[in-house]
Amino acid sequence: MAEQRVIKAALLGLGTVGKGVYKLAERQMKEMADKTGAILEIVKILVHNMEKPREGVDQALLTDCWKDIISDNEIEIVIEVMGGMEPARTMILEALAAGKHVVTANKDLVAESGRELLDAAENTGADFLFEAAVAGGIPIIRPLKQCLAANEIDEIIGIVNGTTNYILTKMFEEEMSFEEALCKAAELGYAEADPTADIEGLDAGRKVAIMASIAFHSRVVFSDVYTEGITKISKRDIAYAREFGNVIKLLGVAHNTETGIEAAVHPMMIPKEHPLASVRDSFNAVFVHGDAVDDVMFYGRGAGELPTASAIMGDVIDVMRDILYHCTGRISCTCYRDTKVKEFREVKNPFFLRMQVDNKPGVLAAIAGVFGVHKVSISKVAQKVITDGIAELVIVTEAVKEYHLKDALTCLKDMDTTREISSVIRVY
Ligand code: NAP
Ligand code: HSE
């Protein structure tokens, strides 16, 4: 019997995700050989700190020297799970230039340098796959590039950050404050020591850039995506959302419109009947609308050791099959259009506004006047609390361009009768 083909791989990074990849590769060794017709062998693992104990990992595989990997011609696949821009970018470019195939989970890098990396892969006919970079274990890159390829996709809305979804779920279901829910998220290991990228919407913004590029066939980079986090969401906003039959979610929103691509991340009130409203806890989901398929939703674990490793190993298995069937580089960059990204100020949304104003005759009429001047149409008004001559006004607007709303708010802030504009939240 002929000896089975062995495909050698190197792992860059042995943190949360790297450990998951190592474990899954071990666990699936026999199955993978049966599935693909080749044996995957991880022959080197790049780490930063050689002294750290690495339970369950063959110490002989560890190295802190990139040269050991890049100059090993037998290594065909490089799995990058270090994170960050550099040295990950340089290592991936060098690996691709050397004809190695690369699988990565690095959203920061793909959202910023996706074109450069995909071009480098195309130059050598290598595979460059990054399923785990968006929504961890949820398949979304491959569905967008392949399964839904016959569609004109016009909308992607996603809950693509587990930490913030957990926080908002706790605020909604257990009436916790933002600070309490953030502490709980940190205790459970969802929120990192520095949670800025999650709570300010930056992590989700990178994922939106990647999904929009693929869905709309035009390059969208992270700096094209408007980002706003959840730090200003208060218990009162949550209570109003509930009263109006809504929930508040941090949404990544991308639309392909006649006037350009819209790409943003911000908290949004969505009706509780919307499929994304029932995505609780640290789960992620991505809702896609295509002209042929209609609505599709992808739901699951957006992070974590094994869910993320699941997406990475799916890519690795694809690369192994491509190697064996001599068809690597088959699906490369799909950005064959050049649709521009709209300036966010031109994007239209309905808004929920909560403000504290003097409770006296003529104030509401004056506010309505300001809105009229700035083309803001009001759909609902409620006056909720009156204390010491101050009224809490809640106004829901019709869809209005961002800059019209912003101009109106500037005028409202300047009015003597306005004490505070407490909340400005977009409505689906
Ligand atoms: P992590 O736990 O911080 O692990 C990073 C690993 O990379 C560590 O093993 C570290 O080595 C190694 N490393 C970092 N810089 C290095 C350098 N310059 N040279 C050599 N080794 C280096 O990170 P992670 O959570 O596994 O995330 C990895 C990637 O997956 C990131 O791109 C992240 O965005 C992405 N991702 C993560 C998740 C998740 O659930 N965590 C989900 C989806 C995507 P030492 O062990 O020696 O310190
Ligand atoms: N920090 C991310 C989250 C996981 O909370 O969903 C990695 O993308």
CSV table of N, CA and C and ligand atoms in Angstrom, one decimal, residues 13-18 46-49 52 54 81-84 87 105-108 132 136 302-304 308, ligand 1:
chain,number,residue,atom,x,y,z
A,13,GLY,N,1.8,31.1,17.1
A,13,GLY,CA,1.0,31.5,18.3
A,13,GLY,C,0.4,30.3,19.0
A,14,LEU,N,0.5,30.3,20.3
A,14,LEU,CA,-0.1,29.2,21.1
A,14,LEU,C,-0.8,29.8,22.3
A,15,GLY,N,-1.7,30.8,22.0
A,15,GLY,CA,-2.5,31.4,23.0
A,15,GLY,C,-3.9,30.7,23.0
A,16,THR,N,-4.9,31.4,23.3
A,16,THR,CA,-6.3,30.8,23.4
A,16,THR,C,-6.6,30.0,22.1
A,17,VAL,N,-6.4,30.7,21.0
A,17,VAL,CA,-6.8,30.1,19.7
A,17,VAL,C,-5.8,29.0,19.3
A,18,GLY,N,-4.5,29.3,19.4
A,18,GLY,CA,-3.5,28.4,19.0
A,18,GLY,C,-3.6,27.1,19.8
A,46,LEU,N,5.5,28.7,16.7
A,46,LEU,CA,6.2,29.9,17.1
A,46,LEU,C,5.5,30.5,18.3
A,47,VAL,N,6.3,30.8,19.3
A,47,VAL,CA,5.8,31.5,20.5
A,47,VAL,C,6.8,32.6,20.8
A,48,HIS,N,6.3,33.5,21.7
A,48,HIS,CA,7.1,34.6,22.2
A,48,HIS,C,8.0,34.2,23.3
A,49,ASN,N,7.4,33.5,24.3
A,49,ASN,CA,8.0,33.2,25.5
A,49,ASN,C,8.3,31.7,25.6
A,52,LYS,N,7.4,29.7,29.1
A,52,LYS,CA,6.0,29.5,29.6
A,52,LYS,C,5.7,28.0,29.5
A,54,ARG,N,3.6,24.8,28.7
A,54,ARG,CA,2.6,24.6,27.7
A,54,ARG,C,2.1,23.1,27.8
A,81,VAL,N,-2.0,32.6,14.3
A,81,VAL,CA,-2.9,32.9,15.4
A,81,VAL,C,-2.2,33.7,16.5
A,82,MET,N,-1.3,34.6,16.1
A,82,MET,CA,-0.6,35.5,17.1
A,82,MET,C,-1.4,36.7,17.3
A,83,GLY,N,-2.0,37.3,16.3
A,83,GLY,CA,-2.8,38.5,16.3
A,83,GLY,C,-1.9,39.7,16.2
A,84,GLY,N,-2.5,40.9,16.1
A,84,GLY,CA,-1.8,42.2,15.9
A,84,GLY,C,-1.3,42.4,14.5
A,87,PRO,N,4.6,41.4,14.1
A,87,PRO,CA,5.2,40.9,12.9
A,87,PRO,C,4.3,40.0,12.0
A,105,ALA,N,-6.6,34.0,11.7
A,105,ALA,CA,-7.8,34.4,12.4
A,105,ALA,C,-7.7,35.9,12.7
A,106,ASN,N,-6.7,36.6,12.1
A,106,ASN,CA,-6.3,37.9,12.4
A,106,ASN,C,-7.2,39.0,11.7
A,107,LYS,N,-8.3,39.4,12.4
A,107,LYS,CA,-9.2,40.4,11.8
A,107,LYS,C,-8.6,41.8,11.7
A,108,ASP,N,-7.7,42.1,12.6
A,108,ASP,CA,-7.1,43.5,12.6
A,108,ASP,C,-6.3,43.6,11.2
A,132,ALA,N,-12.0,32.4,10.4
A,132,ALA,CA,-12.1,32.6,11.8
A,132,ALA,C,-12.0,34.1,12.2
A,136,GLY,N,-15.8,34.2,14.8
A,136,GLY,CA,-15.2,33.0,15.3
A,136,GLY,C,-15.7,31.7,14.6
A,302,GLY,N,-19.1,33.2,18.6
A,302,GLY,CA,-18.2,34.1,17.9
A,302,GLY,C,-16.8,34.2,18.4
A,303,ALA,N,-16.5,33.4,19.4
A,303,ALA,CA,-15.1,33.4,20.0
A,303,ALA,C,-14.9,32.2,20.8
A,304,GLY,N,-13.7,32.1,21.4
A,304,GLY,CA,-13.4,31.0,22.3
A,304,GLY,C,-12.4,30.0,21.6
A,308,THR,N,-13.3,28.9,17.7
A,308,THR,CA,-12.5,29.6,16.7
A,308,THR,C,-11.6,28.6,16.0
B,1,NAP,P1,-3.4,35.2,22.6
B,1,NAP,O1,-4.1,34.3,23.6
B,1,NAP,O2,-2.9,36.5,23.1
B,1,NAP,O3,-2.2,34.4,22.0
B,1,NAP,C1,-1.2,35.0,21.2
B,1,NAP,C2,-0.2,34.0,21.0
B,1,NAP,O4,0.8,34.5,20.0
B,1,NAP,C3,0.7,33.6,22.2
B,1,NAP,O5,1.0,32.3,22.2
B,1,NAP,C4,2.0,34.5,22.0
B,1,NAP,O6,3.1,33.8,22.5
B,1,NAP,C5,2.1,34.5,20.5
B,1,NAP,N1,2.8,35.7,20.0
B,1,NAP,C6,2.3,36.9,20.0
B,1,NAP,N2,3.2,37.8,19.5
B,1,NAP,C7,4.3,37.0,19.1
B,1,NAP,C8,5.5,37.2,18.5
B,1,NAP,N3,5.9,38.4,18.1
B,1,NAP,N4,6.3,36.2,18.2
B,1,NAP,C9,6.0,34.9,18.6
B,1,NAP,N5,4.8,34.6,19.2
B,1,NAP,C10,4.0,35.6,19.4
B,1,NAP,O7,-4.4,35.5,21.4
B,1,NAP,P2,-5.7,34.7,20.9
B,1,NAP,O8,-6.8,35.1,21.7
B,1,NAP,O9,-5.4,33.3,20.8
B,1,NAP,O10,-5.9,35.4,19.5
B,1,NAP,C11,-5.1,35.1,18.4
B,1,NAP,C12,-5.7,35.6,17.1
B,1,NAP,O11,-7.0,35.1,16.9
B,1,NAP,C13,-5.9,37.2,17.1
B,1,NAP,O12,-5.7,37.7,15.8
B,1,NAP,C14,-7.4,37.3,17.5
B,1,NAP,O13,-8.0,38.5,17.0
B,1,NAP,C15,-8.0,36.1,16.7
B,1,NAP,N6,-9.3,35.6,17.3
B,1,NAP,C16,-9.3,35.3,18.6
B,1,NAP,C17,-10.5,34.8,19.1
B,1,NAP,C18,-10.6,34.4,20.5
B,1,NAP,O14,-11.7,33.9,21.0
B,1,NAP,N7,-9.6,34.6,21.4
B,1,NAP,C19,-11.7,34.7,18.2
B,1,NAP,C20,-11.5,35.0,16.9
B,1,NAP,C21,-10.3,35.5,16.4
B,1,NAP,P3,3.3,33.6,24.1
B,1,NAP,O15,2.4,32.4,24.4
B,1,NAP,O16,4.7,33.1,24.2
B,1,NAP,O17,3.0,34.8,24.8
